[in-house]
Coordinates of C-alpha atoms in Angstrom, one line a residue:
X834 CA 0.0 0.0 0.0
X835 CA 1.2 3.5 -0.8
X836 CA 1.6 6.4 1.5
X837 CA -1.0 8.1 -0.6
X838 CA -3.5 5.4 0.2
X839 CA -2.6 5.6 3.9
X840 CA -3.2 9.4 3.9
X841 CA -6.5 8.9 2.1
X842 CA -7.6 6.3 4.7
X843 CA -6.7 8.6 7.5
X844 CA -8.6 11.5 5.8
X845 CA -11.6 9.3 5.3
X846 CA -11.5 8.2 8.9
X847 CA -11.6 11.8 9.9
X848 CA -14.7 12.3 7.8
X849 CA -16.4 9.3 9.6
X850 CA -15.5 10.8 13.0
X851 CA -16.9 14.2 12.0
X852 CA -20.1 12.5 10.8
X853 CA -20.7 10.8 14.2
X854 CA -19.6 13.9 16.1
X855 CA -22.6 15.6 14.3
X856 CA -24.9 12.7 15.3
X857 CA -23.9 13.0 19.0
X858 CA -24.0 16.8 19.1
X859 CA -27.8 17.3 19.5
X860 CA -27.9 14.4 22.0
X861 CA -25.2 16.0 24.1
X862 CA -27.0 19.3 23.9
X863 CA -30.3 17.6 25.1
X864 CA -28.8 15.6 27.9
X865 CA -28.4 18.3 30.7
X866 CA -32.0 19.6 30.1
X867 CA -33.4 16.0 30.1
X868 CA -31.6 15.2 33.4
X869 CA -32.9 18.4 35.0
X870 CA -36.4 17.6 33.9
X871 CA -36.3 14.0 35.1
X872 CA -34.7 15.0 38.4
X873 CA -37.5 17.5 39.1
X874 CA -40.2 14.9 38.1
X875 CA -38.5 12.2 40.3
X876 CA -40.0 13.6 43.5
X877 CA -43.4 12.3 42.3
X878 CA -42.0 8.7 41.9
X879 CA -41.6 6.6 38.8
X880 CA -43.8 7.5 35.7
X881 CA -45.9 5.5 33.3
X882 CA -44.7 5.1 29.8
X883 CA -47.4 7.5 28.6
X884 CA -46.2 10.1 31.1
X885 CA -42.6 9.6 30.0
X886 CA -43.5 10.1 26.3
X887 CA -45.3 13.4 27.0
X888 CA -42.3 14.6 29.0
X889 CA -39.7 13.6 26.4
X890 CA -41.4 14.3 23.1
X891 CA -40.3 17.9 22.6
X892 CA -36.7 17.1 23.2
X893 CA -36.7 14.0 21.0
X894 CA -38.4 15.9 18.2
X895 CA -35.8 18.6 18.5
X896 CA -33.2 15.9 17.8
X897 CA -35.0 14.9 14.7
X898 CA -35.1 18.5 13.6
X899 CA -31.3 18.2 13.1
X900 CA -30.8 19.1 9.5
X901 CA -27.1 18.3 8.9
X902 CA -27.3 14.6 9.7
X903 CA -29.8 12.0 8.2
X904 CA -31.3 10.9 11.5
X905 CA -34.1 8.4 11.2
X906 CA -35.1 8.1 14.9
X907 CA -34.4 9.6 18.3
X908 CA -35.6 9.2 21.9
X909 CA -35.0 8.0 25.4
X910 CA -35.1 4.5 26.8
X911 CA -35.7 4.6 30.5
X912 CA -35.1 1.9 33.1
X913 CA -37.2 1.1 36.2
X914 CA -35.8 4.0 38.1
X915 CA -37.8 6.3 35.8
X916 CA -40.7 4.1 34.4
X917 CA -42.6 1.7 36.6
X918 CA -45.3 0.5 34.1
X919 CA -45.9 0.8 30.4
X920 CA -43.5 1.4 27.5
X921 CA -40.0 2.5 28.7
X922 CA -39.2 3.6 25.1
X923 CA -40.1 7.2 24.4
X924 CA -38.8 7.0 20.9
X925 CA -39.9 8.4 17.6
X926 CA -39.0 7.2 14.1
X927 CA -39.5 7.8 10.4
X928 CA -40.7 10.7 8.3
X929 CA -44.0 10.6 10.1
X930 CA -42.2 10.6 13.5
X931 CA -44.3 7.8 14.8
X932 CA -44.1 6.9 18.5
X933 CA -43.1 3.3 19.0
X934 CA -46.3 1.6 20.1
X935 CA -46.4 0.2 23.6
X936 CA -48.3 -2.8 22.4
X937 CA -45.2 -3.8 20.5
X938 CA -43.1 -4.1 23.6
X939 CA -45.4 -5.4 26.3
X940 CA -46.2 -3.8 29.7
X941 CA -42.6 -3.0 30.8
X942 CA -38.9 -3.0 30.1
X943 CA -38.5 -6.6 31.3
X944 CA -40.5 -7.7 28.2
X945 CA -38.0 -6.0 26.0
X946 CA -34.9 -7.6 27.6
X947 CA -32.9 -4.5 27.3
X948 CA -29.6 -6.1 28.3
X949 CA -29.6 -7.9 25.0
X950 CA -29.5 -4.7 23.1
X951 CA -26.0 -3.3 22.4
X952 CA -27.1 0.3 22.3
X953 CA -28.5 -0.1 25.9
X954 CA -26.1 -2.7 27.3
X955 CA -22.7 -1.0 26.5
X956 CA -23.5 2.5 27.8
X957 CA -24.9 0.9 31.0
X958 CA -21.8 -1.2 31.5
X959 CA -19.2 1.5 30.5
X960 CA -20.8 4.8 31.4
X961 CA -19.6 6.0 28.1
X962 CA -21.3 6.9 24.8
X963 CA -21.4 4.3 22.1
X964 CA -22.3 3.5 18.5
X965 CA -24.1 0.2 18.1
X966 CA -24.5 -1.7 14.9
X967 CA -25.0 -2.2 12.1
X968 CA -28.0 -4.4 13.1
X969 CA -31.4 -5.1 11.7
X970 CA -33.7 -3.1 13.9
X971 CA -36.4 -5.7 14.5
X972 CA -37.8 -3.8 17.4
X973 CA -38.6 -0.7 15.3
X974 CA -37.9 0.1 11.6
X975 CA -36.8 -3.4 10.3
X976 CA -34.0 -1.5 8.5
X977 CA -30.3 -2.0 8.9
X978 CA -29.4 0.7 11.4
X979 CA -26.7 2.1 13.6
X980 CA -27.6 3.7 16.9
X981 CA -25.7 6.4 18.8
X982 CA -26.3 6.2 22.5
X983 CA -25.4 8.3 25.6
X984 CA -26.1 7.1 29.2
X985 CA -28.4 9.1 31.3
X986 CA -27.6 9.3 35.0
X987 CA -29.9 10.6 37.9
X988 CA -28.3 11.2 41.3
X989 CA -25.3 9.1 40.2
X990 CA -27.4 6.1 39.1
X991 CA -27.8 4.8 35.6
X992 CA -31.3 5.7 34.3
X993 CA -31.3 4.6 30.7
X994 CA -30.0 6.0 27.4
X995 CA -30.8 8.7 24.9
X996 CA -30.2 7.7 21.3
X997 CA -30.3 8.7 17.6
X998 CA -30.7 6.2 14.8
X999 CA -29.1 6.4 11.3
X1000 CA -30.1 4.0 8.6
X1001 CA -27.1 2.3 6.9
X1002 CA -28.6 3.4 3.6
X1003 CA -28.2 7.0 4.7
X1004 CA -24.6 6.2 5.9
X1005 CA -23.7 4.8 2.5
X1006 CA -24.9 8.0 0.7
X1007 CA -22.8 10.2 3.0
X1008 CA -19.7 8.1 3.7
X1009 CA -19.1 6.1 0.5
X1010 CA -18.0 9.2 -1.5
X1011 CA -15.5 9.9 1.3
X1012 CA -13.7 6.6 0.9
X1013 CA -10.4 6.5 -1.0
X1014 CA -11.1 6.3 -4.8
X1015 CA -7.9 4.1 -5.4
X1016 CA -8.6 1.5 -2.7
X1017 CA -11.4 -0.9 -2.0
X1018 CA -12.1 0.4 1.5
X1019 CA -14.3 -1.0 4.2
X1020 CA -15.5 0.6 7.4
X1021 CA -15.9 -2.1 10.1
X1022 CA -17.1 -1.9 13.7
X1023 CA -15.3 -3.2 16.8
X1024 CA -16.6 -6.7 16.1
X1025 CA -15.2 -6.7 12.5
X1026 CA -18.7 -6.4 11.0
X1027 CA -18.9 -4.4 7.8
X1028 CA -20.7 -1.0 8.1
X1029 CA -20.2 0.5 4.6
X1030 CA -17.8 -0.7 1.9
X1031 CA -16.6 0.0 -1.6
X1032 CA -15.1 -3.5 -1.8
X1033 CA -17.4 -5.8 -3.9
X1034 CA -16.3 -8.8 -1.8
X1035 CA -18.3 -7.6 1.1
X1036 CA -21.8 -6.3 2.1
X1037 CA -23.1 -4.5 5.2
X1038 CA -23.3 -6.9 8.1
X1039 CA -20.6 -9.3 6.8
X1040 CA -17.8 -10.3 9.1
X1041 CA -14.6 -8.9 7.5
X1042 CA -12.1 -11.7 7.1
X1043 CA -9.1 -9.5 7.8
X1044 CA -10.5 -7.0 10.3
X1045 CA -8.9 -8.4 13.5
X1046 CA -5.5 -9.1 11.9
X1047 CA -5.4 -5.7 10.1
X1048 CA -6.4 -3.7 13.2
X1049 CA -3.9 -5.6 15.4
X1050 CA -1.1 -5.2 12.8
X1051 CA -0.7 -1.4 13.3
X1052 CA -0.2 -1.2 9.6
X1053 CA -1.0 2.4 9.0
X1054 CA -0.7 1.9 5.3
X1055 CA -3.7 -0.5 5.3
X1056 CA -5.8 0.5 8.3
X1057 CA -7.0 3.7 10.0
X1058 CA -8.5 3.3 13.4
X1059 CA -10.9 5.9 14.9
X1060 CA -9.8 7.4 18.2
X1061 CA -13.4 8.4 19.1
X1062 CA -15.7 5.6 17.9
X1063 CA -15.6 1.8 17.6
X1064 CA -14.6 1.8 13.9
X1065 CA -11.7 1.0 11.7
X1066 CA -11.3 1.7 8.0
X1067 CA -9.5 -1.1 6.0
X1068 CA -8.1 -1.1 2.5
X1069 CA -8.3 -4.4 0.7
X1070 CA -5.1 -6.4 0.9

């Protein structure tokens, strides 16, 4: 691989980081206000799902008003500290901004098994923001999706996550033109799954055969690793 390709990979990785910086920006702007609102409401005890949705809707819709990133969904997934009955997902998706129906998820968060969901599990475990996916969003859109998530804390305790969804189809439109023109490049997540690629040997969701080896090699001429997100950009060997 040439130094030109290495430079192009590093430049493309910067564009990927900038894209996700823009996805997280409105979430980070919303978080302090949401925490203040939830803390004030906490004096009355845990809410129902319907009460949570009414409380959260303006903030979530403001996230979806973000015009410089192709966001498909946004909202807040609470835990039992905040919601005692009903749908813990105050989450809106799609052009019509439909609220995810409580009938889809059962009477409480136990029915959803939140710990199985990467966008919930990782921020809860690490206390850090995270990008989950790509995954088929069987809970909501049935589209291949990535979800950016930030943990919410109340009085020092984990109280759920706020999130923004981006469809992989939208990611391809934005990020594929940023990939090096002279290399078949593939963006993979921390598990080696393909996010977007210009390499005809792979499709989104495939496990990249060389992801672990390339990332561990430290070969800057072939791989660029994000310093902010769980992604690496690989050139075909």
